[in-house]
Coordinates of C-alpha atoms in Angstrom, one line a residue:
M1 CA 76.3 114.4 88.2
S2 CA 78.4 111.2 88.2
D3 CA 77.5 108.0 90.0
V4 CA 80.9 107.8 91.8
V5 CA 83.6 110.4 92.6
V6 CA 87.1 109.1 92.9
F7 CA 89.6 111.2 94.9
A8 CA 92.9 110.5 93.1
P9 CA 95.3 113.3 94.0
S10 CA 98.2 112.4 91.7
P11 CA 97.3 110.2 88.7
V12 CA 100.2 108.7 86.8
L13 CA 101.2 108.7 83.2
T14 CA 102.3 105.1 82.4
V15 CA 104.5 104.1 79.5
T16 CA 105.0 100.4 78.9
V17 CA 107.1 98.7 76.3
E18 CA 105.8 95.3 75.1
E19 CA 107.4 92.8 72.7
H20 CA 105.7 92.5 69.3
S21 CA 106.6 90.5 66.2
A22 CA 107.2 93.7 64.2
G23 CA 109.2 95.4 66.9
P24 CA 108.7 97.1 70.3
D25 CA 105.1 98.1 71.0
I26 CA 104.7 101.2 73.2
H27 CA 101.6 101.7 75.3
V28 CA 100.7 105.1 76.9
H29 CA 97.9 105.2 79.5
A30 CA 96.7 107.0 82.6
G31 CA 97.4 104.9 85.7
G32 CA 97.5 104.9 89.5
Q33 CA 95.2 103.5 92.1
G34 CA 92.3 105.9 91.5
V35 CA 92.5 105.5 87.7
W36 CA 92.4 101.7 87.9
Q37 CA 89.3 102.0 90.2
A38 CA 87.7 104.4 87.8
R39 CA 88.4 102.1 84.8
M40 CA 86.7 99.2 86.5
L41 CA 83.8 101.4 87.7
M42 CA 83.1 102.4 84.1
R43 CA 83.3 98.8 82.9
L44 CA 80.6 98.0 85.5
G45 CA 78.4 100.8 84.1
A46 CA 79.0 103.6 86.5
S47 CA 79.8 107.2 85.5
V48 CA 82.9 108.6 87.2
T49 CA 84.3 112.0 88.1
M50 CA 87.9 112.0 89.2
C51 CA 89.2 114.7 91.4
S52 CA 92.9 115.2 90.8
V53 CA 95.7 117.8 90.6
I54 CA 96.9 117.8 86.9
T55 CA 100.6 118.6 86.9
G56 CA 102.9 119.6 84.0
E57 CA 103.2 118.0 80.6
T58 CA 102.6 114.5 81.8
G59 CA 99.5 115.6 83.7
G60 CA 98.1 117.2 80.5
V61 CA 98.5 113.9 78.7
V62 CA 96.8 112.1 81.6
R63 CA 93.8 114.5 81.5
H64 CA 93.4 113.9 77.8
L65 CA 93.6 110.1 78.2
L66 CA 91.0 110.1 81.0
E67 CA 88.6 112.4 79.2
E68 CA 89.0 110.3 76.1
D69 CA 87.9 107.2 78.2
G70 CA 84.8 109.1 79.4
V71 CA 86.0 110.1 82.9
T72 CA 85.1 113.6 84.0
V73 CA 88.2 115.4 85.5
A74 CA 87.8 118.0 88.2
G75 CA 90.5 119.8 90.1
P76 CA 93.3 122.3 89.6
T77 CA 96.0 122.4 86.9
R78 CA 99.6 123.5 87.8
E79 CA 103.1 123.6 86.4
G80 CA 105.7 121.2 87.6
R81 CA 106.6 117.5 87.5
G82 CA 103.8 115.1 87.3
A83 CA 103.9 111.4 88.4
A84 CA 105.0 109.0 85.6
Y85 CA 106.7 105.7 85.0
I86 CA 108.3 103.8 82.1
H87 CA 108.3 100.0 82.4
D88 CA 109.9 97.5 79.9
R89 CA 108.1 94.2 79.7
R90 CA 109.7 92.8 76.5
S91 CA 111.4 90.1 78.5
G92 CA 108.1 88.9 80.0
A93 CA 108.9 90.4 83.4
R94 CA 108.2 94.0 84.4
E95 CA 111.5 95.9 84.4
V96 CA 111.5 99.5 85.8
V97 CA 113.2 102.0 83.5
V98 CA 112.2 105.1 85.5
E99 CA 109.6 106.0 88.1
A100 CA 108.8 109.5 89.2
D101 CA 106.4 110.4 92.0
G102 CA 106.1 114.0 90.8
D103 CA 106.0 117.2 93.0
A104 CA 104.2 117.3 96.3
L105 CA 100.9 119.2 96.4
G106 CA 101.2 122.8 97.6
R107 CA 98.8 124.4 100.0
H108 CA 96.8 126.3 97.2
E109 CA 96.5 123.2 95.0
L110 CA 95.4 121.1 97.9
D111 CA 92.8 123.6 99.0
E112 CA 91.4 123.7 95.4
L113 CA 91.4 119.9 95.2
F114 CA 89.7 119.6 98.6
S115 CA 87.0 122.0 97.6
A116 CA 86.4 120.2 94.2
T117 CA 86.2 116.8 96.0
L118 CA 83.7 118.1 98.6
R119 CA 81.6 119.7 95.9
E120 CA 81.5 116.7 93.5
G121 CA 81.2 114.2 96.4
A122 CA 78.2 116.0 98.0
E123 CA 76.4 116.1 94.6
S124 CA 77.2 112.4 93.8
G125 CA 76.7 111.0 97.3
L126 CA 79.4 108.3 96.9
V127 CA 83.2 108.8 97.0
I128 CA 86.2 106.6 96.9
L129 CA 89.3 108.0 98.6
S130 CA 92.4 106.5 96.9
G131 CA 96.0 107.0 97.7
P132 CA 98.5 109.3 95.9
Q133 CA 101.6 108.3 93.9
G134 CA 104.3 108.6 96.5
D135 CA 104.2 109.0 100.3
G136 CA 105.1 112.7 100.2
A137 CA 102.4 113.9 97.8
L138 CA 100.1 115.2 100.5
D139 CA 99.5 115.1 104.3
A140 CA 97.7 112.1 105.6
D141 CA 95.4 114.3 107.7
T142 CA 93.8 115.3 104.4
Y143 CA 92.0 111.9 104.4
R144 CA 90.6 112.6 107.9
R145 CA 89.2 116.0 106.9
L146 CA 87.8 114.7 103.6
A147 CA 86.1 111.6 105.2
N148 CA 84.6 113.8 108.0
D149 CA 83.4 116.6 105.7
L150 CA 82.0 114.3 103.0
K151 CA 80.1 112.4 105.7
Q152 CA 78.7 115.7 107.0
A153 CA 77.7 116.5 103.5
G154 CA 75.7 113.3 103.3
A155 CA 78.1 111.3 101.1
R156 CA 79.1 107.7 101.6
V157 CA 82.8 107.2 101.7
V158 CA 84.7 104.1 100.5
V159 CA 88.4 103.8 101.3
D160 CA 91.2 101.5 100.1
L161 CA 94.1 102.8 102.1
A162 CA 96.9 101.7 104.5
G163 CA 99.2 103.2 107.1
D164 CA 98.7 106.8 108.2
R165 CA 96.1 107.4 105.6
L166 CA 94.0 104.5 106.8
N167 CA 94.2 105.7 110.4
A168 CA 93.3 109.3 109.3
A169 CA 90.3 108.2 107.3
L170 CA 89.0 106.1 110.1
A171 CA 89.2 109.1 112.4
G172 CA 86.9 110.9 110.0
G173 CA 84.5 108.0 109.7
V174 CA 83.9 105.8 106.5
T175 CA 81.1 103.8 105.1
V176 CA 83.3 100.9 103.7
L177 CA 86.9 100.2 104.5
K178 CA 88.8 97.7 102.2
V179 CA 92.2 96.5 103.4
S180 CA 94.4 93.4 103.0
D181 CA 95.6 91.3 105.8
E182 CA 99.2 92.0 104.7
E183 CA 98.6 95.8 105.1
L184 CA 97.1 95.2 108.5
H185 CA 100.3 93.2 109.5
D186 CA 102.6 95.9 108.1
D187 CA 100.7 98.6 110.0
G188 CA 101.0 96.7 113.3
L189 CA 97.3 96.0 113.5
L190 CA 97.7 92.3 113.1
D191 CA 100.6 90.6 114.8
D192 CA 99.1 87.2 115.0
P193 CA 98.3 85.4 111.7
S194 CA 95.5 83.3 113.3
H195 CA 91.9 83.6 112.2
P196 CA 90.6 84.8 115.6
A197 CA 93.2 87.5 115.6
L198 CA 92.1 88.7 112.2
L199 CA 88.5 88.9 113.4
R200 CA 89.6 90.8 116.4
A201 CA 91.5 93.3 114.2
M202 CA 88.3 93.8 112.1
R203 CA 86.2 94.5 115.1
T204 CA 88.8 97.1 116.2
L205 CA 88.7 98.8 112.8
R206 CA 85.0 98.9 112.9
S207 CA 85.0 100.4 116.4
R208 CA 87.5 103.1 115.1
G209 CA 85.1 104.4 112.5
A210 CA 84.3 102.0 109.6
D211 CA 80.7 101.0 109.2
T212 CA 81.7 98.0 107.1
V213 CA 85.2 96.4 107.1
I214 CA 86.3 94.1 104.2
V215 CA 89.7 92.3 104.4
T216 CA 91.3 90.5 101.5
R217 CA 93.6 87.6 102.1
A218 CA 95.5 86.8 98.8
S219 CA 94.0 83.4 97.6
E220 CA 91.9 82.9 100.8
P221 CA 88.2 84.0 101.0
L222 CA 87.4 87.6 101.7
L223 CA 86.0 88.5 105.1
L224 CA 83.4 91.2 105.8
L225 CA 82.2 92.7 109.1
D226 CA 79.2 95.0 109.5
G227 CA 76.5 95.6 112.0
E228 CA 75.1 92.1 111.3
G229 CA 78.3 90.3 112.0
F230 CA 80.9 88.4 109.9
L231 CA 80.6 87.1 106.4
E232 CA 83.0 84.9 104.4
I233 CA 83.1 85.5 100.7
T234 CA 84.7 83.0 98.4
P235 CA 85.2 83.9 94.7
P236 CA 85.9 81.3 92.0
R237 CA 89.6 80.3 91.8
L238 CA 91.0 81.4 88.4
E239 CA 94.4 81.0 86.9
V240 CA 96.5 84.0 87.8
A241 CA 98.2 86.1 85.1
D242 CA 98.9 89.2 87.1
T243 CA 97.7 90.1 90.6
R244 CA 98.3 93.8 90.3
G245 CA 95.1 95.8 90.2
A246 CA 92.9 93.1 91.7
G247 CA 92.3 95.0 94.9
D248 CA 91.4 98.2 93.0
S249 CA 88.9 96.2 90.9
L250 CA 87.4 94.8 94.1
T251 CA 87.1 98.3 95.6
A252 CA 85.5 99.5 92.4
G253 CA 83.0 96.6 92.5
I254 CA 81.9 97.6 96.0
A255 CA 81.3 101.2 94.9
A256 CA 79.5 100.1 91.7
G257 CA 77.2 98.0 93.7
L258 CA 76.5 100.8 96.2
A259 CA 75.8 103.1 93.3
R260 CA 73.1 100.7 92.1
G261 CA 71.4 100.7 95.5
E262 CA 72.9 97.5 96.9
S263 CA 74.1 97.1 100.5
P264 CA 77.8 96.3 101.1
R265 CA 76.8 92.7 101.8
E266 CA 75.2 92.5 98.4
A267 CA 77.9 94.5 96.5
V268 CA 80.8 92.5 97.9
T269 CA 79.8 89.5 95.6
M270 CA 80.3 91.7 92.5
A271 CA 83.5 93.1 94.0
A272 CA 84.8 89.5 94.5
A273 CA 84.0 88.6 90.9
A274 CA 85.6 91.8 89.5
G275 CA 88.8 91.1 91.5
A276 CA 88.9 87.5 90.5
L277 CA 88.6 88.3 86.8
N278 CA 91.2 91.0 87.0
V279 CA 93.9 88.5 88.0
T280 CA 93.5 86.6 84.8
R281 CA 94.4 89.8 82.8
H282 CA 97.5 91.9 82.3
G283 CA 95.5 95.2 82.0
L284 CA 94.9 96.8 85.4
G285 CA 91.3 97.6 86.3
T286 CA 90.1 95.8 83.2
G287 CA 87.4 93.2 82.7
D288 CA 84.4 92.3 80.6
P289 CA 81.2 93.2 82.5
E290 CA 79.3 90.2 81.2
A291 CA 82.1 87.9 82.4
I292 CA 82.0 89.6 85.8
A293 CA 78.2 89.1 86.0
Q294 CA 78.7 85.4 85.2
L295 CA 81.5 84.9 87.7
R296 CA 79.3 86.7 90.3
K297 CA 77.0 83.7 90.2
E298 CA 79.9 81.5 91.3
V299 CA 80.7 83.6 94.4
T300 CA 79.6 81.9 97.6
T301 CA 79.0 83.5 101.0
R302 CA 78.9 82.0 104.5
V303 CA 77.9 83.6 107.8
I304 CA 80.7 83.2 110.4
D305 CA 79.8 82.6 114.0
D306 CA 82.8 84.4 115.6
Q307 CA 82.3 82.3 118.8
S308 CA 83.2 79.1 116.9
E309 CA 85.1 80.4 113.9
S310 CA 88.2 78.3 114.7
D311 CA 86.6 75.5 112.7
M312 CA 86.4 77.1 109.3
P313 CA 85.6 74.6 106.5
Q314 CA 86.0 76.1 103.1
P315 CA 83.0 75.8 100.7
D316 CA 83.4 73.9 97.5
T317 CA 83.1 76.7 94.9
G318 CA 84.4 74.8 91.9
R319 CA 86.9 76.2 89.4
V320 CA 86.5 78.2 86.2
S321 CA 89.1 77.2 83.6
P322 CA 90.9 79.6 81.3
D323 CA 88.9 78.1 78.4
G324 CA 85.7 78.7 80.3
L325 CA 86.7 82.2 81.1
A326 CA 87.5 82.9 77.5
A327 CA 83.9 81.9 76.6
L328 CA 82.6 84.5 79.0
A329 CA 84.8 87.4 78.0
Q330 CA 85.5 88.8 74.5
P331 CA 89.0 90.2 73.9
D332 CA 89.4 94.0 73.7
D333 CA 92.4 95.5 71.9
E334 CA 92.2 98.6 74.0
E335 CA 92.6 96.7 77.2
A336 CA 96.3 96.1 76.8
E337 CA 98.6 96.9 79.7
R338 CA 97.4 100.2 81.3

């Protein structure tokens, strides 16, 4: 039995070309939202089962890479085109050579994947529902059914979704919802950028089926709403190398804390530290657990009185320099671009 189950319907084979003094350096890894979450979960000491449909030749490579990293893979295997991309970063910027979402899931594959997720999730008791590669991979209502059935099976459900998938998961009921303010705006749930409007949107999300709502706001402090009220969470401000994957690291930090027996209010401090460290790195879902533990000590929290929240002074959290961060984390050759 794994500590956490990650529903990742269509993991991605990633091929990235980097510049090297001896010539082009090619990196091949498993990727996608669920994979990056699983990677950070394992860094934080949690065991992971990933429920996915493994498709075609690229899917076979993805399965091998995941299992080599220690992830247990559950779900059906099929022929067809798997999700994959090739990116060229030799110029220093990420240039897309080709991206393929792969084939949509058929009814039989989806039934098998659903059953595997329900079985593994009921045994583990903690599931992250992550999005697929591409909008057409599977019906959004799958997330409603999964959230509802996992809840009925006694599992806690963490979601990091947007759009129709977010709405569907809420209709099923979730333990923790993580979403960004940009996603709320894009989904029409936040048409006013003011702080009072954001708190109202969070209350609406909670009333629609989320026990705890966590909203990220780029470089601004995170916000959390649960049955006790609002909490503001401020991580240390680190120099940014790449923001991609920070949200997935944050979601993984929440799940890792829950797996250890922490409440969402407790787990969110580790989540904030994991997300903060990830932005200093080029590898997605990567980070040294000892560095995250040290950064967690620098995360501050403040209870928000939503009747007087318009006056929102920001706590002085200090700043961790790149040199200070380097003293916390040891480099890892295997943590190149995923």
